[in-house]
Amino acid sequence: MSRIAVTNLKISHFRSYKNVEILTSGCPVALFGSNGAGKTNILEALSLLSPGRGLRRSRVDEMERKPEGIGWKISATLQSLGQIHEIETIYSGDGSRSVRIDGKVTTQTALGRIARIVWLVPVMDRLWVDGAEGRRRFLDRLSMSFEPSHAQYTLDYERAMRERNKMLKEGINDPAWYSAVESQMAESGRKIEQNRLYTIDRIMEAQTNVQTSFPTAQLGLVGANNEAIIVDDLKDAFANNRRADLFAGRTLIGPHRDDLTAMYSAKETAAKLCSTGEQKALLVSLILANGRALSQDFGSAPILLLDEVSAHLDIERQNALYEEIISLGAQAWMTGTGKELFEAFGDRAQFLEVNEASSGSFLK
Ligand SMILES: Nc1ncnc2c1ncn2[C@@H]1O[C@H](COP(=O)(O)OP(=O)(O)O)[C@@H](O)[C@H]1O
Ligand SMILES: [Mg+2]
């Protein structure tokens, strides 16, 4: 079967691990063990096989194993649509992390083209309740799974915006200076919003006409003023907002202020008003729909990192989730405190017990 999967993972001096190697057949992996054993650390290592700061959004130096603090290294064999790649990402004690694909030094954004990875982590239990930033990040991670260049557009946009914000802070008034930087922001910003809207469309489409136990959601993208985003001329919008932005000392409008809205379809209730369990089920639903859409577009579902995902799901939903993972053919890496949580997988998943000792976490 063509799928995206990590078949070999080596973690070195990362978080609670000194050295560990995991071999998989490409099937789902269930990591179980007590709190603090080192389960999430493995998902975090996997998340660093994609562009960005990983699923905890930590600084690179926070992830080096203490007390040694000698940097860290994560290597993986990635099977992606019939091809096999060797990926390596290293933090050697200063600067940022470096990336090699098949022995060649490359950029983090290049990772996104071969490793499509999305995740659900416990802090997202508050995703629909907390501020827009988390929802935007979540949507951007899904967008990146469809369109790897999304990561680069985001970097380009942020770089240009930092420049504009500096000018705003210094009270610079020269329209020509603004015009240049606003053109860059408008260009990358337009791509970002196009990708986000495309992702929302594909996910909504993938929610219809499917047998699923998970609720469907009406999704939308709104801007800082709460109006639906239509990808129009951002350049004019930035120019028109200069006066207000100068007053605030930063850019008040644009894709960096967008928000993902969600409505629980069956109940016509905004996601933020739903119960914790419903909110979790919505997130799972979106992840699964993203997986279905991606396997249609691209031939494989992404790698799914599901940290403690069964916590707010009743047993029927848990089992439904597992069945959907299997039928998607996705390599899900899941964590939970007990092995019994994943019983319904039977021999369709690989089970690994995570333990900790004074010499570091280890697997059985
Ligand atoms: N940089 C680090 N160096 C050494 N140990 C770390 C580092 N960061 C986190 N840890 C340890 O990792 C453990 C938490 O691992 P985690 O994967 O979150 O556990 P869980 O199994 O509950 O998901 C804690 O014991 C913590 O002290
Ligand atoms: Mg954990």
Coordinates of C-alpha atoms and ligand atoms in Angstrom, one line a residue:
M1 CA 0.0 0.0 0.0
S2 CA 1.3 3.5 -0.8
R3 CA 1.3 5.4 2.4
I4 CA 3.4 8.0 4.2
A5 CA 5.0 6.3 7.1
V6 CA 8.1 6.4 9.3
T7 CA 9.6 3.0 9.3
N8 CA 12.7 3.7 11.4
L9 CA 13.1 6.4 13.9
K10 CA 16.3 7.2 15.8
I11 CA 16.3 9.7 18.6
S12 CA 19.5 10.8 20.2
H13 CA 20.0 13.1 23.3
F14 CA 16.5 14.5 22.8
R15 CA 14.3 15.3 25.9
S16 CA 14.2 12.3 28.2
Y17 CA 16.0 10.0 25.6
K18 CA 19.6 9.2 25.4
N19 CA 19.4 6.9 22.4
V20 CA 16.4 5.0 21.1
E21 CA 15.5 3.3 17.9
I22 CA 12.0 2.3 16.8
L23 CA 11.3 0.1 13.8
T24 CA 7.9 -0.1 12.4
S25 CA 6.2 -1.8 9.5
G26 CA 4.4 1.4 8.6
C27 CA 1.3 0.5 10.5
P28 CA -0.2 2.6 13.4
V29 CA 1.9 2.7 16.6
A30 CA 0.4 2.8 20.1
L31 CA 2.7 4.1 22.8
F32 CA 1.6 3.5 26.3
G33 CA 3.1 4.1 29.7
S34 CA 2.7 6.1 32.8
N35 CA 2.7 9.9 33.0
G36 CA 6.1 11.4 32.4
A37 CA 7.5 8.2 30.9
G38 CA 8.4 9.9 27.6
K39 CA 5.5 9.2 25.2
T40 CA 4.8 12.8 24.0
N41 CA 8.6 13.3 23.6
I42 CA 8.5 10.7 20.8
L43 CA 5.6 12.4 19.1
E44 CA 7.5 15.7 19.4
A45 CA 10.5 14.1 17.8
L46 CA 8.3 12.9 14.9
S47 CA 6.8 16.4 14.5
L48 CA 10.2 17.8 13.9
L49 CA 10.4 15.8 10.7
S50 CA 8.1 18.5 9.3
P51 CA 8.8 22.3 9.1
G52 CA 8.5 24.4 12.2
R53 CA 9.0 24.2 15.9
G54 CA 7.3 20.9 16.5
L55 CA 4.2 20.1 18.5
R56 CA 5.2 21.8 21.7
R57 CA 6.6 24.9 19.9
S58 CA 9.6 24.7 22.1
R59 CA 13.0 26.3 21.5
V60 CA 15.6 24.0 20.1
D61 CA 17.7 24.2 23.2
E62 CA 14.8 23.3 25.5
M63 CA 14.7 20.0 23.7
E64 CA 18.3 18.9 24.3
R65 CA 18.6 16.3 26.9
K66 CA 19.5 17.7 30.3
P67 CA 21.8 17.8 32.1
E68 CA 24.3 17.0 29.3
G69 CA 22.9 19.7 26.9
I70 CA 25.0 18.5 24.0
G71 CA 22.4 19.1 21.3
W72 CA 20.2 16.5 19.7
K73 CA 19.6 14.4 16.6
I74 CA 16.6 12.8 15.1
S75 CA 16.9 10.5 12.1
A76 CA 14.2 8.7 10.3
T77 CA 13.5 6.5 7.3
L78 CA 10.4 7.9 5.6
Q79 CA 8.4 5.9 3.2
S80 CA 6.4 8.3 1.0
L81 CA 4.4 7.2 -2.0
G82 CA 6.7 4.4 -3.1
Q83 CA 9.9 6.4 -2.4
I84 CA 12.2 6.0 0.6
H85 CA 13.9 9.0 2.1
E86 CA 16.5 9.3 4.9
I87 CA 15.7 12.4 7.0
E88 CA 18.0 13.9 9.6
T89 CA 17.4 16.9 11.7
I90 CA 20.1 18.1 14.1
Y91 CA 20.6 20.8 16.7
S92 CA 24.2 21.0 17.6
G93 CA 24.2 23.4 20.4
D94 CA 23.9 26.8 18.6
G95 CA 21.7 28.4 16.0
S96 CA 18.7 26.6 14.7
R97 CA 18.2 23.0 13.7
S98 CA 19.7 21.8 10.5
V99 CA 18.0 19.4 8.0
R100 CA 19.4 16.8 5.7
I101 CA 17.3 14.8 3.2
D102 CA 19.0 11.8 1.6
G103 CA 22.4 13.1 2.8
K104 CA 21.9 16.6 1.3
V105 CA 21.7 19.7 3.5
T106 CA 18.4 21.4 2.8
T107 CA 15.8 23.7 4.4
Q108 CA 13.1 22.9 6.9
T109 CA 10.5 23.8 4.4
A110 CA 11.8 21.1 2.1
L111 CA 10.7 18.6 4.7
G112 CA 7.1 19.6 4.1
R113 CA 7.3 18.2 0.6
I114 CA 8.0 14.7 1.6
A115 CA 6.8 14.4 5.2
R116 CA 3.1 15.4 5.7
I117 CA 2.4 15.3 9.3
V118 CA -0.5 16.7 11.4
W119 CA -1.3 16.4 15.1
L120 CA -3.7 16.7 17.9
V121 CA -2.3 17.4 21.4
P122 CA -4.0 17.9 24.7
V123 CA -3.6 21.7 24.7
M124 CA -5.9 21.7 21.7
D125 CA -8.7 20.7 24.0
R126 CA -9.1 24.4 24.5
L127 CA -8.6 25.3 20.8
W128 CA -12.2 26.4 20.2
V129 CA -12.3 28.4 23.4
D130 CA -8.9 30.1 23.5
G131 CA -7.7 32.9 21.1
A132 CA -7.4 32.8 17.4
E133 CA -3.7 32.0 17.3
G134 CA -4.1 28.4 18.1
R135 CA -6.9 27.9 15.5
R136 CA -4.8 29.7 12.9
R137 CA -1.8 27.4 13.6
F138 CA -4.0 24.3 13.4
L139 CA -5.4 25.4 10.1
D140 CA -2.0 26.3 8.8
R141 CA -0.7 22.8 9.7
L142 CA -3.5 21.3 7.7
S143 CA -2.9 23.7 4.9
M144 CA 0.7 22.7 4.8
S145 CA -0.3 19.1 4.4
F146 CA -2.1 20.0 1.1
E147 CA 0.4 22.7 0.0
P148 CA 3.9 22.3 1.4
S149 CA 4.9 25.8 0.1
H150 CA 2.5 27.2 2.7
A151 CA 5.4 27.1 5.2
Q152 CA 7.6 29.3 3.0
Y153 CA 4.8 31.8 2.3
T154 CA 4.2 32.1 6.0
L155 CA 7.9 32.8 6.6
D156 CA 8.0 35.3 3.8
Y157 CA 4.9 37.1 5.1
E158 CA 6.3 37.2 8.7
R159 CA 9.6 38.5 7.5
A160 CA 8.0 41.4 5.6
M161 CA 5.6 42.1 8.4
R162 CA 8.4 42.4 10.9
E163 CA 10.0 45.0 8.6
R164 CA 6.7 46.9 8.3
N165 CA 6.1 46.8 12.1
K166 CA 9.6 48.2 12.7
M167 CA 8.8 51.1 10.4
L168 CA 5.4 51.6 12.1
K169 CA 7.1 51.6 15.5
E170 CA 9.7 54.1 14.4
G171 CA 6.9 56.3 13.1
I172 CA 8.3 56.3 9.5
N173 CA 5.9 58.0 7.1
D174 CA 7.5 57.5 3.7
P175 CA 4.8 55.9 1.4
A176 CA 7.4 54.4 -1.0
W177 CA 9.0 52.4 1.8
Y178 CA 5.7 51.1 2.9
S179 CA 4.6 50.3 -0.6
A180 CA 7.6 47.9 -1.2
V181 CA 7.1 46.0 2.0
E182 CA 3.3 45.9 1.6
S183 CA 3.7 44.4 -1.8
Q184 CA 5.7 41.5 -0.4
M185 CA 3.1 41.0 2.4
A186 CA 0.3 41.1 -0.1
E187 CA 1.9 38.6 -2.4
S188 CA 2.6 36.0 0.3
G189 CA -0.5 36.9 2.3
R190 CA -2.7 36.2 -0.7
K191 CA -1.1 32.7 -1.1
I192 CA -1.6 32.0 2.6
E193 CA -5.3 32.9 2.5
Q194 CA -5.8 31.0 -0.8
N195 CA -4.3 27.9 0.8
R196 CA -6.4 28.3 3.9
L197 CA -9.6 28.7 2.0
Y198 CA -8.7 25.7 -0.2
T199 CA -8.0 23.6 2.8
I200 CA -11.3 24.5 4.4
D201 CA -13.1 23.7 1.1
R202 CA -11.4 20.3 0.8
I203 CA -12.1 19.4 4.4
M204 CA -15.8 20.4 4.2
E205 CA -16.1 18.3 1.0
A206 CA -14.4 15.3 2.6
Q207 CA -17.0 15.5 5.5
T208 CA -19.9 14.9 3.2
N209 CA -21.2 11.5 2.0
V210 CA -19.0 9.5 4.4
Q211 CA -19.8 6.9 7.0
T212 CA -18.4 8.4 10.1
S213 CA -19.3 8.6 13.8
F214 CA -17.7 12.0 14.1
P215 CA -19.7 15.2 13.8
T216 CA -19.4 17.4 10.8
A217 CA -18.5 21.1 11.1
Q218 CA -19.2 24.1 9.0
L219 CA -15.9 25.9 8.7
G220 CA -15.1 29.5 7.8
L221 CA -12.3 31.9 7.7
V222 CA -12.7 35.4 9.1
G223 CA -10.4 38.4 9.4
A224 CA -9.5 40.7 12.3
N225 CA -12.8 42.5 11.8
N226 CA -14.8 39.3 11.9
E227 CA -15.8 39.5 8.3
A228 CA -15.5 36.5 6.0
I229 CA -12.2 36.5 4.1
I230 CA -12.4 36.9 0.4
V231 CA -9.0 36.9 -1.2
D232 CA -9.0 40.4 -2.6
D233 CA -6.4 43.1 -2.8
L234 CA -4.5 42.9 0.4
K235 CA -2.1 45.6 -0.9
D236 CA -4.8 48.2 -0.8
A237 CA -6.0 47.1 2.5
F238 CA -2.5 47.5 4.0
A239 CA -2.1 51.0 2.5
N240 CA -5.6 52.0 3.7
N241 CA -4.8 50.8 7.2
R242 CA -1.5 52.6 7.6
R243 CA -2.8 55.4 9.7
A244 CA -4.4 53.1 12.2
D245 CA -1.3 50.8 12.2
L246 CA 1.0 53.8 12.8
F247 CA -1.1 54.7 15.8
A248 CA -0.9 51.1 17.1
G249 CA 2.7 50.7 16.2
R250 CA 2.0 47.4 14.4
T251 CA 0.0 45.8 11.6
L252 CA -3.6 45.3 12.7
I253 CA -5.0 43.6 9.7
G254 CA -4.0 40.8 7.4
P255 CA -3.6 37.0 7.3
H256 CA -1.8 37.0 10.7
R257 CA -5.1 38.0 12.3
D258 CA -7.4 35.5 10.5
D259 CA -9.4 33.1 12.5
L260 CA -10.9 29.7 11.8
T261 CA -14.6 29.5 12.7
A262 CA -16.5 26.2 13.2
M263 CA -20.1 25.4 13.7
Y264 CA -21.2 21.9 14.9
S265 CA -23.5 21.2 12.0
A266 CA -26.0 18.8 13.6
K267 CA -26.6 21.2 16.5
E268 CA -26.0 24.5 14.7
T269 CA -23.9 25.5 17.6
A270 CA -20.6 27.4 17.5
A271 CA -17.8 25.0 18.4
K272 CA -16.8 27.2 21.4
L273 CA -20.2 26.6 23.0
C274 CA -20.0 22.8 22.6
S275 CA -19.1 20.4 25.4
T276 CA -15.4 19.4 25.8
G277 CA -16.2 16.0 24.4
E278 CA -18.0 17.5 21.4
Q279 CA -15.1 19.9 20.8
K280 CA -12.6 17.1 20.8
A281 CA -14.8 15.0 18.5
L282 CA -14.9 18.0 16.1
L283 CA -11.1 18.2 16.0
V284 CA -10.8 14.5 15.4
S285 CA -13.4 14.8 12.7
L286 CA -11.4 17.6 10.9
I287 CA -8.2 15.6 11.2
L288 CA -9.9 12.5 9.6
A289 CA -11.5 14.6 6.9
N290 CA -8.1 16.2 6.2
G291 CA -6.8 12.6 5.9
R292 CA -9.5 11.6 3.4
A293 CA -9.0 14.7 1.3
L294 CA -5.3 14.2 1.2
S295 CA -5.4 10.6 0.2
Q296 CA -7.6 11.6 -2.7
D297 CA -5.4 14.5 -3.8
F298 CA -2.1 13.0 -3.0
G299 CA -2.4 9.2 -2.7
S300 CA -1.9 9.0 1.0
A301 CA -3.2 10.3 4.3
P302 CA -0.6 12.2 6.4
I303 CA 1.1 10.8 9.4
L304 CA -1.1 11.5 12.4
L305 CA 0.3 12.3 15.8
L306 CA -2.5 11.8 18.3
D307 CA -1.4 12.6 21.8
E308 CA -3.8 11.3 24.5
V309 CA -6.6 11.6 22.0
S310 CA -8.9 9.1 23.6
A311 CA -9.1 11.1 26.8
H312 CA -12.4 12.8 26.0
L313 CA -13.8 10.2 23.6
D314 CA -16.2 7.5 24.8
I315 CA -15.4 4.0 24.0
E316 CA -17.6 3.9 20.8
R317 CA -15.9 7.0 19.4
Q318 CA -12.5 5.6 20.3
N319 CA -13.2 2.4 18.4
A320 CA -14.7 4.4 15.5
L321 CA -11.5 6.5 15.4
Y322 CA -9.3 3.4 15.2
E323 CA -11.4 1.9 12.4
E324 CA -11.2 5.1 10.4
I325 CA -7.4 5.2 10.9
I326 CA -7.2 1.7 9.6
S327 CA -9.4 2.4 6.6
L328 CA -7.5 5.6 5.8
G329 CA -4.3 3.5 5.8
A330 CA -2.8 6.3 7.9
Q331 CA 0.2 5.7 10.1
A332 CA -1.1 7.1 13.4
W333 CA 1.3 7.4 16.3
M334 CA -0.9 7.4 19.4
T335 CA -0.3 7.8 23.1
G336 CA -2.2 6.8 26.2
T337 CA -1.5 5.6 29.7
G338 CA -2.8 2.1 29.3
K339 CA -2.4 -0.6 26.6
E340 CA -6.1 -1.5 27.0
L341 CA -7.0 1.9 25.4
F342 CA -5.8 0.6 22.1
E343 CA -7.1 -3.0 22.4
A344 CA -9.5 -2.6 19.5
F345 CA -6.5 -2.4 17.1
G346 CA -5.6 -6.0 17.8
D347 CA -2.7 -7.0 15.6
R348 CA -3.3 -4.0 13.3
A349 CA -1.1 -1.7 15.3
Q350 CA 2.3 -2.0 16.9
F351 CA 2.4 -1.6 20.7
L352 CA 5.3 -0.1 22.5
E353 CA 5.6 0.4 26.2
V354 CA 7.4 3.6 27.3
N355 CA 9.3 3.5 30.6
E356 CA 11.6 5.8 32.4
A357 CA 14.8 5.1 34.3
S358 CA 17.4 7.3 35.8
S359 CA 19.4 6.8 32.6
G360 CA 16.6 8.1 30.5
S361 CA 13.3 6.9 28.9
F362 CA 13.4 3.5 27.1
L363 CA 11.0 1.3 25.2
K364 CA 9.8 -2.3 25.6
Ligands
LIG1 N1 15.2 18.7 27.9 C1 14.9 17.6 28.7 N2 15.9 16.8 29.2 C2 15.7 15.8 30.0 N3 14.5 15.4 30.3 C3 13.4 16.1 29.8 C4 13.6 17.2 29.0 N4 12.4 17.7 28.6 C5 11.5 16.9 29.2 N5 12.1 15.9 29.9 C6 11.5 14.9 30.7 O1 10.6 14.2 29.9 C7 9.5 13.7 30.7 C8 8.2 14.0 30.1 O2 8.1 13.2 28.9 P1 6.7 13.2 28.1 O3 7.0 12.6 26.8 O4 6.0 14.5 28.1 O5 5.9 12.2 29.1 P2 4.5 11.4 28.8 O6 4.8 10.0 28.7 O7 3.6 11.8 29.9 O8 3.9 12.0 27.5 C9 9.6 14.3 32.0 O9 10.1 13.4 32.9 C10 10.6 15.4 31.8 O10 11.4 15.7 32.9
MG2 MG 2.3 13.1 27.3

